[in-house]
CSV table of C-alpha atoms in Angstrom, one decimal:
chain,number,residue,atom,x,y,z
A,1,MET,CA,-13.1,21.4,-12.6
A,2,ASP,CA,-9.4,22.0,-13.4
A,3,ILE,CA,-6.6,19.8,-13.5
A,4,GLU,CA,-5.1,21.4,-10.4
A,5,THR,CA,-8.4,21.0,-8.7
A,6,VAL,CA,-8.2,16.9,-9.6
A,7,LYS,CA,-5.1,16.5,-8.0
A,8,SER,CA,-5.5,18.2,-4.8
A,9,LEU,CA,-8.6,15.4,-4.4
A,10,LEU,CA,-6.1,12.7,-5.4
A,11,PRO,CA,-4.1,10.8,-3.1
A,12,PRO,CA,-0.4,12.6,-3.4
A,13,ILE,CA,2.3,11.3,-5.4
A,14,VAL,CA,4.3,8.7,-3.7
A,15,VAL,CA,8.1,7.9,-4.1
A,16,LEU,CA,9.1,4.2,-3.8
A,17,PRO,CA,12.5,2.7,-3.5
A,18,GLU,CA,13.7,1.2,-6.6
A,19,PRO,CA,12.5,-2.8,-6.4
A,20,LEU,CA,15.8,-4.4,-7.2
A,21,THR,CA,18.1,-2.0,-5.3
A,22,PRO,CA,18.3,-2.4,-1.5
A,23,CYS,CA,18.0,1.0,0.3
A,24,LYS,CA,21.3,2.8,1.3
A,25,SER,CA,20.9,2.8,4.7
A,26,ASP,CA,19.4,0.3,7.5
A,27,LEU,CA,18.5,2.9,9.8
A,28,ALA,CA,14.8,3.8,9.0
A,29,PHE,CA,13.7,5.9,12.0
A,30,SER,CA,17.4,7.0,13.4
A,31,GLY,CA,17.7,10.4,14.8
A,32,ILE,CA,13.7,10.2,15.8
A,33,GLU,CA,12.5,9.6,19.3
A,34,ASP,CA,9.7,7.3,19.9
A,35,ALA,CA,9.7,6.6,16.1
A,36,ALA,CA,10.6,2.6,16.3
A,37,GLY,CA,8.2,2.5,19.5
A,38,LEU,CA,5.3,4.0,17.1
A,39,ALA,CA,5.5,1.8,14.5
A,40,GLY,CA,5.9,-1.1,17.4
A,41,GLN,CA,2.6,0.4,19.0
A,42,ALA,CA,0.6,0.4,15.1
A,43,ALA,CA,2.1,-3.1,14.5
A,44,GLY,CA,0.7,-4.9,18.2
A,45,ALA,CA,-2.5,-3.0,17.0
A,46,LEU,CA,-2.5,-5.1,13.8
A,47,ASP,CA,-1.3,-8.4,15.2
A,48,ARG,CA,-4.3,-11.1,15.1
A,49,PHE,CA,-6.4,-8.5,13.5
A,50,PRO,CA,-10.0,-9.1,14.8
A,51,ALA,CA,-11.1,-8.9,11.0
A,52,PHE,CA,-14.5,-11.1,12.0
A,53,GLY,CA,-15.0,-9.8,15.3
A,54,GLY,CA,-17.5,-7.3,14.7
A,55,PRO,CA,-17.7,-3.5,13.2
A,56,GLN,CA,-16.8,-2.1,16.6
A,57,THR,CA,-13.5,-4.5,17.0
A,58,ARG,CA,-12.7,-3.6,13.9
A,59,GLU,CA,-12.5,-0.2,14.0
A,60,ALA,CA,-11.0,0.0,17.4
A,61,SER,CA,-8.2,-1.9,16.1
A,62,LEU,CA,-7.8,0.4,12.8
A,63,CYS,CA,-8.0,3.5,15.3
A,64,ALA,CA,-5.4,2.0,17.6
A,65,ALA,CA,-3.0,1.3,14.5
A,66,LEU,CA,-3.7,4.4,13.0
A,67,ALA,CA,-3.1,7.0,16.1
A,68,PRO,CA,0.6,6.4,16.2
A,69,LEU,CA,1.1,6.1,12.5
A,70,GLU,CA,-0.3,9.3,12.2
A,71,ARG,CA,2.3,10.9,15.0
A,72,LEU,CA,5.0,8.8,13.3
A,73,GLU,CA,3.6,10.4,10.0
A,74,SER,CA,4.3,13.9,11.1
A,75,LEU,CA,7.9,13.2,12.7
A,76,LEU,CA,9.0,11.7,9.5
A,77,ALA,CA,7.4,14.5,7.4
A,78,GLY,CA,9.9,16.0,5.3
A,79,ARG,CA,12.9,13.4,4.8
A,80,LEU,CA,12.3,13.6,1.1
A,81,ASP,CA,11.9,16.9,1.2
A,82,SER,CA,9.9,16.6,-2.1
A,83,SER,CA,6.1,16.4,-3.8
A,84,GLY,CA,7.5,13.8,-5.9
A,85,GLU,CA,6.5,16.0,-9.2
A,86,GLU,CA,10.2,16.2,-9.8
A,87,PHE,CA,10.8,12.6,-10.1
A,88,ALA,CA,9.9,11.4,-13.5
A,89,ALA,CA,7.3,8.2,-14.5
A,90,LYS,CA,9.0,5.4,-15.5
A,91,SER,CA,5.4,3.9,-17.4
A,92,LEU,CA,2.1,5.5,-18.1
A,93,VAL,CA,1.0,3.3,-15.1
A,94,GLN,CA,3.3,5.2,-12.7
A,95,GLN,CA,2.3,8.1,-14.2
A,96,TYR,CA,-1.5,7.2,-13.3
A,97,PHE,CA,-1.5,6.0,-10.0
A,98,ARG,CA,0.7,8.9,-9.1
A,99,ILE,CA,3.8,6.4,-8.0
A,100,ARG,CA,7.5,7.5,-9.0
A,101,THR,CA,10.7,4.9,-7.8
A,102,ALA,CA,14.2,6.2,-6.9
A,103,ASP,CA,17.0,5.3,-5.1
A,104,LEU,CA,16.2,6.4,-1.3
A,105,ASP,CA,17.6,5.6,1.8
A,106,SER,CA,15.6,3.8,4.4
A,107,ALA,CA,14.6,7.0,6.3
A,108,GLN,CA,13.1,8.3,3.1
A,109,ALA,CA,11.4,5.2,2.1
A,110,SER,CA,10.1,4.8,5.5
A,111,ALA,CA,8.8,8.4,5.3
A,112,GLN,CA,7.0,7.3,2.2
A,113,ALA,CA,5.8,4.1,3.0
A,114,ILE,CA,4.1,5.5,6.5
A,115,GLY,CA,1.8,7.9,4.2
A,116,ILE,CA,0.5,5.3,2.4
A,117,LEU,CA,-0.5,2.9,5.1
A,118,VAL,CA,-2.0,5.7,7.0
A,119,ARG,CA,-4.1,6.3,4.0
A,120,SER,CA,-4.9,2.9,3.3
A,121,LEU,CA,-5.7,1.8,6.8
A,122,ASP,CA,-7.8,5.1,7.1
A,123,ASP,CA,-10.0,3.9,4.1
A,124,LEU,CA,-10.2,0.5,5.3
A,125,ARG,CA,-12.3,1.5,8.0
A,126,SER,CA,-15.0,2.4,5.2
A,127,ALA,CA,-13.9,0.0,2.8
A,128,PRO,CA,-16.5,-3.1,2.3
A,129,LEU,CA,-14.0,-5.6,2.2
A,130,ALA,CA,-14.0,-9.6,3.0
A,131,GLY,CA,-12.6,-10.8,6.3
A,132,ALA,CA,-9.7,-12.6,4.7
A,133,SER,CA,-8.9,-9.7,2.4
A,134,THR,CA,-8.7,-7.2,5.8
A,135,THR,CA,-6.9,-10.2,7.6
A,136,ARG,CA,-4.1,-10.3,4.8
A,137,GLU,CA,-3.9,-6.5,4.1
A,138,THR,CA,-3.5,-5.8,7.7
A,139,ALA,CA,-0.9,-8.5,7.8
A,140,ALA,CA,1.2,-7.1,5.0
A,141,ILE,CA,1.0,-3.8,6.6
A,142,ARG,CA,2.0,-5.1,9.7
A,143,GLN,CA,5.0,-6.6,8.1
A,144,VAL,CA,6.3,-3.2,6.2
A,145,LEU,CA,6.1,-1.8,9.8
A,146,ILE,CA,8.3,-4.9,11.4
A,147,ASP,CA,10.9,-4.7,8.4
A,148,GLN,CA,11.3,-0.9,8.8
A,149,GLY,CA,12.3,-1.7,12.8
A,150,ALA,CA,9.0,-1.6,14.6
A,151,HIS,CA,9.6,-3.0,18.1
A,152,GLY,CA,7.3,-3.6,21.2
A,153,ASP,CA,4.8,-6.4,22.1
A,154,ALA,CA,1.4,-6.7,20.8
A,155,ALA,CA,-1.2,-3.9,22.1
A,156,TRP,CA,-4.7,-5.6,23.3
A,157,VAL,CA,-7.5,-3.9,21.8
A,158,ASP,CA,-10.8,-4.7,23.7
A,159,GLY,CA,-13.0,-2.9,21.5
A,160,SER,CA,-14.3,0.0,24.3
A,161,GLY,CA,-11.7,3.1,22.7
A,162,PRO,CA,-13.3,6.4,21.4
A,163,PRO,CA,-14.5,6.2,18.0
A,164,GLY,CA,-12.1,7.5,15.6
A,165,ARG,CA,-12.8,10.5,13.2
A,166,ALA,CA,-16.2,10.4,11.0
A,167,LEU,CA,-16.2,7.8,8.3
A,168,ALA,CA,-15.6,9.5,4.8
A,169,GLU,CA,-19.0,9.6,2.6
A,170,GLN,CA,-18.9,7.2,-0.2
A,171,THR,CA,-18.9,9.1,-3.0
A,172,SER,CA,-17.2,9.3,-6.7
A,173,GLN,CA,-14.4,11.3,-5.3
A,174,HIS,CA,-13.7,9.1,-2.4
A,175,TRP,CA,-13.9,6.1,-4.8
A,176,PHE,CA,-11.5,7.3,-7.1
A,177,SER,CA,-9.3,8.4,-4.4
A,178,ARG,CA,-9.2,4.8,-2.9
A,179,TRP,CA,-8.7,3.3,-6.2
A,180,ILE,CA,-5.4,5.2,-6.2
A,181,SER,CA,-4.1,4.9,-3.0
A,182,ALA,CA,-4.6,1.1,-2.8
A,183,HIS,CA,-2.6,0.4,-6.0
A,184,GLN,CA,0.2,2.5,-4.3
A,185,LEU,CA,0.0,0.3,-1.3
A,186,HIS,CA,-0.6,-2.7,-4.2
A,187,ALA,CA,3.0,-1.3,-5.4
A,188,LEU,CA,4.4,-1.1,-2.1
A,189,PHE,CA,3.9,-4.5,-1.6
A,190,ASN,CA,5.5,-5.4,-4.6
A,191,VAL,CA,8.4,-3.7,-3.8
A,192,HIS,CA,9.0,-5.2,-0.3
A,193,ALA,CA,8.3,-8.6,-1.9
A,194,ALA,CA,11.1,-7.8,-4.4
A,195,LEU,CA,13.6,-6.7,-2.5
A,196,ALA,CA,12.9,-9.7,0.1
A,197,ILE,CA,13.5,-12.3,-2.4
A,198,GLY,CA,16.6,-10.7,-4.0
A,199,LEU,CA,18.1,-10.6,-0.4
A,200,ALA,CA,16.9,-14.5,-0.1
A,201,VAL,CA,19.0,-15.0,-3.6
A,202,GLU,CA,21.9,-13.2,-2.4
A,203,ASN,CA,21.7,-15.6,0.8
A,204,LEU,CA,21.6,-19.0,-1.1
A,205,HIS,CA,24.7,-17.5,-3.1
A,206,ASP,CA,26.3,-17.5,0.1
A,207,HIS,CA,25.0,-20.6,1.4
A,208,ASP,CA,22.9,-18.9,4.3
A,209,VAL,CA,19.8,-20.8,3.8
A,210,GLU,CA,18.3,-20.3,7.2
A,211,THR,CA,18.5,-16.5,6.3
A,212,ALA,CA,17.2,-17.0,2.8
A,213,THR,CA,14.4,-19.2,4.3
A,214,ALA,CA,13.5,-16.2,6.5
A,215,HIS,CA,13.5,-13.7,3.6
A,216,ILE,CA,11.3,-15.9,1.4
A,217,ARG,CA,8.7,-16.2,4.8
A,218,ARG,CA,8.4,-12.7,4.8
A,219,ALA,CA,8.0,-11.8,0.9
A,220,THR,CA,4.9,-14.4,1.1
A,221,VAL,CA,3.1,-12.4,3.7
A,222,TYR,CA,3.6,-9.0,1.0
A,223,VAL,CA,2.4,-11.8,-1.8
A,224,ASN,CA,-0.5,-12.7,0.2
A,225,GLY,CA,-1.3,-9.0,0.4
A,226,PHE,CA,-1.0,-8.4,-3.4
A,227,ALA,CA,-4.9,-9.6,-4.1
A,228,ALA,CA,-6.1,-8.1,-0.5
A,229,ALA,CA,-5.0,-4.8,-1.6
A,230,ARG,CA,-6.4,-5.2,-5.3
A,231,ALA,CA,-9.6,-6.2,-3.7
A,232,HIS,CA,-9.4,-2.9,-1.6
A,233,ALA,CA,-8.7,-0.7,-4.9
A,234,LEU,CA,-11.9,-2.6,-6.4
A,235,ALA,CA,-14.2,-2.0,-3.0
A,236,LEU,CA,-16.7,0.5,-5.3
A,237,PRO,CA,-19.5,-0.2,-7.6
A,238,ALA,CA,-19.2,-1.8,-10.7
A,239,TRP,CA,-20.7,0.7,-12.6
A,240,PHE,CA,-18.1,3.5,-11.6
A,241,TYR,CA,-15.5,1.4,-12.7
A,242,ASN,CA,-16.9,1.1,-16.3
A,243,GLU,CA,-18.5,4.4,-16.3
A,244,VAL,CA,-15.6,6.2,-14.6
A,245,LEU,CA,-12.1,4.4,-14.1
A,246,ARG,CA,-12.0,2.2,-17.4
A,247,PRO,CA,-12.1,5.5,-19.6
A,248,SER,CA,-9.7,7.4,-17.4
A,249,MET,CA,-7.3,4.5,-18.7
A,250,ALA,CA,-7.1,4.8,-22.2
A,251,PRO,CA,-7.3,7.7,-24.4
A,252,PRO,CA,-7.7,10.3,-24.8
A,253,LEU,CA,-7.5,10.7,-21.0
A,254,THR,CA,-3.6,8.5,-21.7
A,255,SER,CA,-1.7,8.3,-24.2
A,256,ALA,CA,-1.9,5.0,-24.7
A,257,PRO,CA,-4.3,2.2,-22.8
A,258,LEU,CA,-3.1,1.1,-19.5
A,259,SER,CA,-1.6,-2.3,-19.3
A,260,GLY,CA,-0.5,-4.7,-16.5
A,261,ARG,CA,2.7,-4.8,-18.5
A,262,MET,CA,3.3,-1.7,-17.3
A,263,HIS,CA,3.2,-2.2,-13.8
A,264,LEU,CA,7.1,-1.6,-13.4
A,265,GLU,CA,7.2,-2.4,-9.5
A,266,TYR,CA,4.9,-5.9,-10.1
A,267,LYS,CA,7.8,-6.6,-13.2
A,268,ALA,CA,10.2,-6.3,-10.7
A,269,TYR,CA,8.7,-9.0,-8.3
A,270,ARG,CA,8.2,-11.3,-11.1
A,271,SER,CA,11.7,-10.9,-12.3
A,272,GLN,CA,13.0,-11.9,-8.6
A,273,ILE,CA,10.7,-15.0,-8.6
A,274,SER,CA,12.2,-16.1,-11.7
A,275,ARG,CA,15.9,-15.4,-10.2
A,276,LEU,CA,14.6,-17.5,-7.1
A,277,LEU,CA,13.9,-20.9,-9.2
A,278,THR,CA,17.0,-20.4,-11.4
A,279,GLU,CA,19.0,-20.2,-8.0
A,280,VAL,CA,16.7,-23.5,-6.4
A,281,PRO,CA,15.7,-25.1,-9.6
A,282,LEU,CA,15.1,-28.5,-7.4
A,283,ASP,CA,12.0,-30.1,-7.6
A,284,ILE,CA,10.1,-30.5,-4.2
A,285,GLY,CA,10.8,-33.9,-3.8
A,286,GLU,CA,14.6,-33.1,-3.8
A,287,LEU,CA,15.0,-30.0,-2.1
A,288,VAL,CA,13.0,-31.5,0.8
A,289,ALA,CA,15.2,-34.1,1.2
A,290,ASP,CA,18.2,-31.7,2.0
A,291,GLU,CA,16.0,-28.5,3.1
A,292,PRO,CA,13.1,-28.9,4.1
A,293,ASP,CA,12.3,-25.5,5.7
A,294,LEU,CA,13.4,-24.1,2.4
A,295,ALA,CA,11.5,-26.2,0.3
A,296,PHE,CA,8.1,-25.2,2.4
A,297,ALA,CA,8.8,-21.7,2.4
A,298,ARG,CA,9.5,-21.7,-1.6
A,299,GLU,CA,6.4,-23.8,-1.9
A,300,ALA,CA,4.2,-21.2,0.1
A,301,LEU,CA,5.7,-18.5,-2.0
A,302,LEU,CA,4.8,-19.9,-4.9
A,303,GLU,CA,1.4,-21.0,-3.9
A,304,ALA,CA,0.5,-17.3,-2.7
A,305,ASP,CA,1.6,-16.1,-6.1
A,306,LEU,CA,-0.9,-18.5,-7.9
A,307,LEU,CA,-3.6,-17.5,-5.7
A,308,ASP,CA,-2.6,-14.1,-6.3
A,309,SER,CA,-3.6,-14.5,-10.0
A,310,GLU,CA,-6.5,-16.5,-9.2
A,311,ASN,CA,-7.9,-13.7,-7.3
A,312,HIS,CA,-7.3,-11.3,-9.8
A,313,VAL,CA,-9.8,-13.3,-12.2
A,314,CYS,CA,-12.4,-13.7,-9.5
A,315,LEU,CA,-12.5,-9.8,-8.8
A,316,VAL,CA,-12.6,-8.8,-11.9
A,317,GLU,CA,-15.5,-11.2,-13.5
A,318,PRO,CA,-18.0,-8.9,-11.2
A,319,VAL,CA,-16.6,-5.6,-13.0
A,320,VAL,CA,-15.8,-6.4,-16.4
A,321,GLY,CA,-18.0,-9.6,-17.5
A,322,HIS,CA,-16.4,-10.7,-20.9
A,323,ALA,CA,-15.5,-7.3,-22.1
A,324,LYS,CA,-12.5,-6.9,-23.9
A,325,SER,CA,-9.1,-5.5,-21.9
A,326,LEU,CA,-8.1,-2.1,-22.8
A,327,ILE,CA,-5.5,-3.1,-25.1
A,328,GLN,CA,-7.6,-5.3,-27.3
A,329,ASN,CA,-9.9,-4.5,-30.0
A,330,ALA,CA,-12.8,-5.6,-31.8
A,331,ASN,CA,-11.0,-8.0,-33.9
A,332,SER,CA,-8.7,-9.7,-30.7
A,333,HIS,CA,-9.1,-13.0,-29.7
A,334,GLY,CA,-11.0,-13.1,-26.3
A,335,HIS,CA,-11.7,-11.0,-23.3
A,336,ALA,CA,-10.0,-9.7,-20.3
A,337,LEU,CA,-11.0,-12.5,-18.1
A,338,SER,CA,-9.5,-15.4,-20.9
A,339,ILE,CA,-6.1,-13.2,-20.7
A,340,LEU,CA,-6.0,-13.3,-16.7
A,341,ARG,CA,-7.4,-17.4,-16.6
A,342,GLY,CA,-4.4,-17.9,-19.3
A,343,ILE,CA,-1.7,-16.2,-17.1
A,344,ARG,CA,-3.0,-18.0,-14.2
A,345,ASP,CA,-3.0,-21.5,-16.1
A,346,ARG,CA,0.6,-20.5,-17.3
A,347,ARG,CA,1.9,-20.0,-13.5
A,348,ALA,CA,0.1,-23.3,-12.0
A,349,ALA,CA,2.1,-25.0,-15.2
A,350,GLY,CA,5.4,-23.2,-14.1
A,351,ILE,CA,5.2,-24.1,-10.7
A,352,ARG,CA,4.1,-27.7,-10.7
A,353,ALA,CA,7.5,-29.3,-9.8
A,354,PHE,CA,8.1,-27.1,-6.8
A,355,VAL,CA,4.5,-27.6,-5.0
A,356,ARG,CA,3.2,-30.6,-3.6
A,357,GLY,CA,0.5,-32.4,-5.6
A,358,GLY,CA,1.5,-29.9,-8.5
A,359,ARG,CA,2.4,-33.2,-10.6
A,360,LEU,CA,-1.1,-35.0,-11.7
A,361,PRO,CA,-1.0,-38.6,-12.5
A,362,ALA,CA,-0.9,-39.0,-16.2
A,363,ALA,CA,-4.8,-39.8,-16.6
A,364,GLU,CA,-6.0,-36.6,-14.6
A,365,ASP,CA,-3.2,-34.6,-16.4
A,366,GLY,CA,-4.8,-35.6,-19.7
A,367,ASP,CA,-8.4,-35.3,-18.4
A,368,GLU,CA,-7.6,-31.5,-17.5
A,369,ARG,CA,-6.2,-30.7,-21.1
A,370,SER,CA,-9.3,-32.5,-22.9
């Protein structure tokens, strides 16, 4: 199969906004009649998503969200007027996952985002994802729509609507496409979380704590979606990951082994977390005395961030076991899981002052290290 055929079977290249630069205009749906209403219909169908309501109810809710989003995708077609090919990838990870970043206006960013959401929700119909992950992914997708100007009341979905199109057959081609498209969704959540936290920091500079707190809460919805999108990407057999996906991320198929350090959108999000903690360095006991809403919103964000790293360990273990990471060699200490556990431990230590129960009594702290 030639390279052009392979490309035609994969999700398109997506162009996301620069994660540290707010879009040039706030008018995502300007000039498009019914656009905000269509986005609102989709957001309504995803509100209180029935992840544990049985296959028929879940399918009805997903199809109720997809129908207006597909119409909206058609209305927004051509906003970027680009296939993405002319934008240079800024890392090997961007190249591999067909992601680009550029200075976009809100309309262009919205057009790209809606395409990602349509592909993600359509694939979610057949992806074997846990109810908790489905709940958090659909909540983050809904937040994207709300942030872009969706309006309208939540739609009532009774599970008796017409079925959607036939579900895609679970083939190697479909699994590879899922691997790519779910990582594009993950990157979209990274960008939105980074932008929300950046706005929160600016509001704190201006002493607008109420607005900053609202932005932190928005960011938390996206961070809760990180692990869900990653679980979606890994909703495929372990043998397929090890025999097909893992080799595709290393030479000779890439110029160097892919690494988490190359995920630029996620790195931007992490830099914004650092900015927030620099801007609000008080421990939770001090901050809650003056600004309880801000203290608890920051705590929820940091807890979600820690849970993301813990979920990463749990997702990867059944797939790779104790194999080395792609960037390790035979003489490297530890393995992929030990690296991820180290990240989790450092993150937990770094937020102890900012969360309730974070500081252990001396005896317990000593026991933990022993």
